[in-house]
PDB file of C-alpha atoms in Angstrom:
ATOM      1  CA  UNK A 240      -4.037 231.879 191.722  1.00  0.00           C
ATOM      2  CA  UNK A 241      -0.969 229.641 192.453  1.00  0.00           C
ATOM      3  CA  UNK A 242      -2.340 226.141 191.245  1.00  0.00           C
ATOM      4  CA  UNK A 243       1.663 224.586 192.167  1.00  0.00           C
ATOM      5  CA  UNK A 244       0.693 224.683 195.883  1.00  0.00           C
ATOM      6  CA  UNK A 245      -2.061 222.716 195.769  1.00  0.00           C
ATOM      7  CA  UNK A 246      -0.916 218.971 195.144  1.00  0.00           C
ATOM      8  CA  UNK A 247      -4.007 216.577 195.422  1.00  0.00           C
ATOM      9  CA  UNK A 248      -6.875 217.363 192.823  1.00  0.00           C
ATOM     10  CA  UNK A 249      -9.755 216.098 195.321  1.00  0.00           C
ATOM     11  CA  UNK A 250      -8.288 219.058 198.177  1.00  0.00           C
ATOM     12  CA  UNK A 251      -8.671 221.993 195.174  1.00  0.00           C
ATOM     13  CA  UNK A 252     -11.383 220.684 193.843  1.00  0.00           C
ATOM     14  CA  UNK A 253     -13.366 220.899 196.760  1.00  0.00           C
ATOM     15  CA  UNK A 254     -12.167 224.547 197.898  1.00  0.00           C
ATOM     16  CA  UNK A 255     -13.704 224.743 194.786  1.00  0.00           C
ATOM     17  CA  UNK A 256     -16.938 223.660 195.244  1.00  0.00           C
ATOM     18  CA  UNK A 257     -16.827 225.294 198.631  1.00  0.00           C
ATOM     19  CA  UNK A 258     -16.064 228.152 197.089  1.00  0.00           C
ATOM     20  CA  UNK A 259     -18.124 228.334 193.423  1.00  0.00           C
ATOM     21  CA  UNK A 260     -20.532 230.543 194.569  1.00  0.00           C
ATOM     22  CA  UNK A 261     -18.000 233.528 194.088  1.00  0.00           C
ATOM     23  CA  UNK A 262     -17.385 235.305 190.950  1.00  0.00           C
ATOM     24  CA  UNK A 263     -15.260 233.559 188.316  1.00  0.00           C
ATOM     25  CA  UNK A 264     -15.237 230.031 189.389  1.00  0.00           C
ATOM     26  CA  UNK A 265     -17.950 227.888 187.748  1.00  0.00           C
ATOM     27  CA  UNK A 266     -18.106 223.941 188.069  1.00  0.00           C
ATOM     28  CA  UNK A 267     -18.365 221.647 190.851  1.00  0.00           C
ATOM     29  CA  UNK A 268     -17.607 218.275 188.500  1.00  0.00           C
ATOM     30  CA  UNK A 269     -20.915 217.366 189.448  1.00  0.00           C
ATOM     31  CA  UNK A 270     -22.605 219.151 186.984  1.00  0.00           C
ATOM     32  CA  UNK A 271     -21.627 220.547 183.598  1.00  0.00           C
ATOM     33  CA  UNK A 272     -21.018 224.772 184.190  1.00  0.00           C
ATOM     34  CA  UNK A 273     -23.935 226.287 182.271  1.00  0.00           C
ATOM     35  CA  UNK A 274     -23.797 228.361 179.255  1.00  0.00           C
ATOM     36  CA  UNK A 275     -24.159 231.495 181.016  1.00  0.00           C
ATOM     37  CA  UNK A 276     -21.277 230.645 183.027  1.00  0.00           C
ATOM     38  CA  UNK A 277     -18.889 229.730 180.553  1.00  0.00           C
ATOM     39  CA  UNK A 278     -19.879 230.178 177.048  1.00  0.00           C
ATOM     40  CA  UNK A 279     -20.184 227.097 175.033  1.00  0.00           C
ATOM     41  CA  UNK A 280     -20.440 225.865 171.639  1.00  0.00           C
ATOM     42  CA  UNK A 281     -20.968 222.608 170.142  1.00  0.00           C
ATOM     43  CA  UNK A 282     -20.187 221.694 166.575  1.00  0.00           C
ATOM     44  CA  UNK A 283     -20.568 217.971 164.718  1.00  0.00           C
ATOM     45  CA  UNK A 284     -18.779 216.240 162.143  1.00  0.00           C
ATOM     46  CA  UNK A 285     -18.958 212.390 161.038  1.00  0.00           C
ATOM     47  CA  UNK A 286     -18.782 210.093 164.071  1.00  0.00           C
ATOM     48  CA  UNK A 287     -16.934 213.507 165.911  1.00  0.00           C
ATOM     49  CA  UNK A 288     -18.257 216.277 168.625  1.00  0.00           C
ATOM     50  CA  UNK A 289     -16.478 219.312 168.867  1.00  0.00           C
ATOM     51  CA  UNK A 290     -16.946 221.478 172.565  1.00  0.00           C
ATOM     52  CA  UNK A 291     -15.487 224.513 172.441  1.00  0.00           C
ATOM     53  CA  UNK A 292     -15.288 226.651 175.853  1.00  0.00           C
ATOM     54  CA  UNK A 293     -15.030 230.226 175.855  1.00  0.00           C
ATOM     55  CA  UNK A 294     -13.007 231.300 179.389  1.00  0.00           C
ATOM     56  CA  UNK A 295     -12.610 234.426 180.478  1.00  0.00           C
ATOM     57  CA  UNK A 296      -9.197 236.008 181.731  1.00  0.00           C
ATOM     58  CA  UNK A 297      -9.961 234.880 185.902  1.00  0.00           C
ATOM     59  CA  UNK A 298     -12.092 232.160 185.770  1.00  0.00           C
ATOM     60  CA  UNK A 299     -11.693 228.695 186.715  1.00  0.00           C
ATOM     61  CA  UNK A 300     -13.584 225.512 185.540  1.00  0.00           C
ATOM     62  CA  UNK A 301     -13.663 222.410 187.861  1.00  0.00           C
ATOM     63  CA  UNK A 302     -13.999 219.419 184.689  1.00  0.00           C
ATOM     64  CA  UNK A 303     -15.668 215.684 185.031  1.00  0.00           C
ATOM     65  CA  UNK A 304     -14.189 212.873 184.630  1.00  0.00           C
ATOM     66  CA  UNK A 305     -13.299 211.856 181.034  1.00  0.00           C
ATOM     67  CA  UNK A 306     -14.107 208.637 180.031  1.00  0.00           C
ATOM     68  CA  UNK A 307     -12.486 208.068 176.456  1.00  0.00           C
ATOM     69  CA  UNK A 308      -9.265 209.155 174.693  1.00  0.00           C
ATOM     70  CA  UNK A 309      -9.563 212.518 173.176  1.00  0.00           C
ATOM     71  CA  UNK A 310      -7.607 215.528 172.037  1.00  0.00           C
ATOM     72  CA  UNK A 311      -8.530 219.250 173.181  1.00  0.00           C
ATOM     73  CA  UNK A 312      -7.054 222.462 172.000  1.00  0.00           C
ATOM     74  CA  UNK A 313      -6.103 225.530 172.996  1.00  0.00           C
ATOM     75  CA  UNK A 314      -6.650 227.852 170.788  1.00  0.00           C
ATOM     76  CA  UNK A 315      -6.059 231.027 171.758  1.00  0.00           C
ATOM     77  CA  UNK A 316      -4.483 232.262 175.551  1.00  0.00           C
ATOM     78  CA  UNK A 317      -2.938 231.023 178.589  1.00  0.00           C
ATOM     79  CA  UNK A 318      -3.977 228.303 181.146  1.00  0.00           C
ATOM     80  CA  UNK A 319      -2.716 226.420 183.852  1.00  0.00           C
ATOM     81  CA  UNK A 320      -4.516 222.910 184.305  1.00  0.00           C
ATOM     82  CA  UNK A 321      -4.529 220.616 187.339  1.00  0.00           C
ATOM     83  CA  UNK A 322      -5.061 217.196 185.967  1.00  0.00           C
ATOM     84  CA  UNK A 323      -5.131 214.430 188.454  1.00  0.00           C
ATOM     85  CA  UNK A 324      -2.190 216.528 190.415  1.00  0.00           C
ATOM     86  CA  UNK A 325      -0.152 217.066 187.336  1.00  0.00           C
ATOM     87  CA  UNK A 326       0.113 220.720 187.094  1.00  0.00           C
ATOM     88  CA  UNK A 327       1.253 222.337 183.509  1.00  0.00           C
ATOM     89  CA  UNK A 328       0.425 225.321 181.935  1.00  0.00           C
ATOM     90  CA  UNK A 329       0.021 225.472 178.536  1.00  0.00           C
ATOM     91  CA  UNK A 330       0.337 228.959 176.071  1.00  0.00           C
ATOM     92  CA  UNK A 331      -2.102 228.731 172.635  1.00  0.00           C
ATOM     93  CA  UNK A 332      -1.931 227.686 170.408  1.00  0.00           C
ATOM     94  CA  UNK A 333      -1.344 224.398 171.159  1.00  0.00           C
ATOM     95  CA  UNK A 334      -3.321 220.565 171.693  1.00  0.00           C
ATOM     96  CA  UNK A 335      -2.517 217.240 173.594  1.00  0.00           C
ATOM     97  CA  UNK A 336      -3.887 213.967 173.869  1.00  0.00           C
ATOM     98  CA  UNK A 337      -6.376 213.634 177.149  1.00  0.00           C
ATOM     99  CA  UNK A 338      -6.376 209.725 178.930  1.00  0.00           C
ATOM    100  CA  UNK A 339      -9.830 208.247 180.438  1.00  0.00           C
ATOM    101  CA  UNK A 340     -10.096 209.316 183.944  1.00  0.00           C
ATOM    102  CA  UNK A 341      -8.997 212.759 182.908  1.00  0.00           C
ATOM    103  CA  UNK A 342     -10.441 215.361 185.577  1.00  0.00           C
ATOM    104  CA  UNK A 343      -9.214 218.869 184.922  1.00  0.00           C
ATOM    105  CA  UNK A 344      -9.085 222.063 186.608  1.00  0.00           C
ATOM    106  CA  UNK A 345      -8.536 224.729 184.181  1.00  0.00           C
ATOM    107  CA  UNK A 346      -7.232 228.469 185.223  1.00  0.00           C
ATOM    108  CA  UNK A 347      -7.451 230.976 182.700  1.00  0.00           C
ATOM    109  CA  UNK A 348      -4.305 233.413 182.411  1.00  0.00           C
ATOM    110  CA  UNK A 349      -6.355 235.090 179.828  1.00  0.00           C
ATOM    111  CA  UNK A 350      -8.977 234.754 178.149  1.00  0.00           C
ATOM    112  CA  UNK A 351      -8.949 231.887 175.816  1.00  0.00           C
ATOM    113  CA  UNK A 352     -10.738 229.336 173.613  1.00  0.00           C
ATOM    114  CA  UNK A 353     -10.674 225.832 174.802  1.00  0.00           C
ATOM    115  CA  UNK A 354     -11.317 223.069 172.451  1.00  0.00           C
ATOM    116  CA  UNK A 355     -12.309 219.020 172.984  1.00  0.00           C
ATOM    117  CA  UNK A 356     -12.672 216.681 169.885  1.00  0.00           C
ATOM    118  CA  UNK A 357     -14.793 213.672 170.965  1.00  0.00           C
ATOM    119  CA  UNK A 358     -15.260 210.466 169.643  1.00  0.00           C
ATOM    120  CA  UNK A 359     -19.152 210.528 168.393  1.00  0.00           C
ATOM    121  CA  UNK A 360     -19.704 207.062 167.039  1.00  0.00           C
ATOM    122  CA  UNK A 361     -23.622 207.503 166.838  1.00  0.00           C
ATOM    123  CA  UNK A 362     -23.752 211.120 165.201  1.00  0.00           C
ATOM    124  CA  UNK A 363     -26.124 212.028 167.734  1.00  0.00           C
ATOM    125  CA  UNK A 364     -26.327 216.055 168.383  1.00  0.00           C
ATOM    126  CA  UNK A 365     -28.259 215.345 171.599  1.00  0.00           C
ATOM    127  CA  UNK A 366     -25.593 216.976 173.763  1.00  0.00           C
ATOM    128  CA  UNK A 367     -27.323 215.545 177.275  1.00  0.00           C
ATOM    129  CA  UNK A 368     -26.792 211.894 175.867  1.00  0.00           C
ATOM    130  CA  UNK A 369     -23.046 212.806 174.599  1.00  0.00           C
ATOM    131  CA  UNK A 370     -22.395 214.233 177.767  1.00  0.00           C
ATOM    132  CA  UNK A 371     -23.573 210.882 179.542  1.00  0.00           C
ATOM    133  CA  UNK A 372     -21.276 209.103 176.969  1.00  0.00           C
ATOM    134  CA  UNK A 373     -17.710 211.620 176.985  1.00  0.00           C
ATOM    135  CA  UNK A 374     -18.100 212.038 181.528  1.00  0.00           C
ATOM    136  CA  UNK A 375     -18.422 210.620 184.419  1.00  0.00           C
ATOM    137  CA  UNK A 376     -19.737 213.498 186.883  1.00  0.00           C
ATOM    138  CA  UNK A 377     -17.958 213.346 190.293  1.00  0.00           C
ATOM    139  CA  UNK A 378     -20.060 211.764 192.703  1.00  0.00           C
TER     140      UNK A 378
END
């Protein structure tokens, strides 16, 4: 998949959505891709929530909106990300700070182990309230 071609984030994102019912691309930004979909796990620490996402070589994941400053990780593997139009890829391992309004597309080279470090202020493990608090779902 050549993610360089395709310049404005709201076109790919809904070819997408258009498209999500096919093997390999999970997400529509309006809803969070389930478990079965792409594995995920979620870990705690004081005041911090840790979501790591297990991609398979193939896939793609259409992201929210991010709402806060964060940092993610990658791990382990290759992936090319569509962020607001900015297309980079990025080799593991490796991390970089993530702006609000962040909405990714992620392509997975290989498979790899994706990592965001969230804020978590109320140590809540109630990950359908966090998730109201870390996105905005695309409307």
């Amino acid at each position: 998949m050549d993610l360089t071609k395709i310049k404005s984030i709201d076109t790919f994102q809904q070819f997408l959505i258009d498209n999500n019912d096919k093997e390999g691309i999970y997400g529509d930004g309006k809803n969070i891709p389930t478990v079965d979909e792409v594995p995920v796990t979620h870990k705690f620490a004081d005041q911090m929530y840790i979501r790591q996402m297990d991609m398979k070589k193939g896939q793609v994941v259409v992201g929210c909106i991010h709402k806060h400053l964060h940092v993610w990780f990658l791990l382990t593997g290759k992936v090319t990300i569509n962020n607001n139009g900015a297309i980079e890829d990025y080799i593991a391992p490796c991390y970089t700070i993530s702006k609000p309004g962040a909405r990714r597309v992620i392509y997975a080279h290989e498979d790899c182990i994706f990592v965001n470090v969230h804020k978590n202020p109320s140590n809540t493990q109630d990950i359908k309230k966090l998730e109201k608090e870390i996105v905005k779902l695309n409307k």
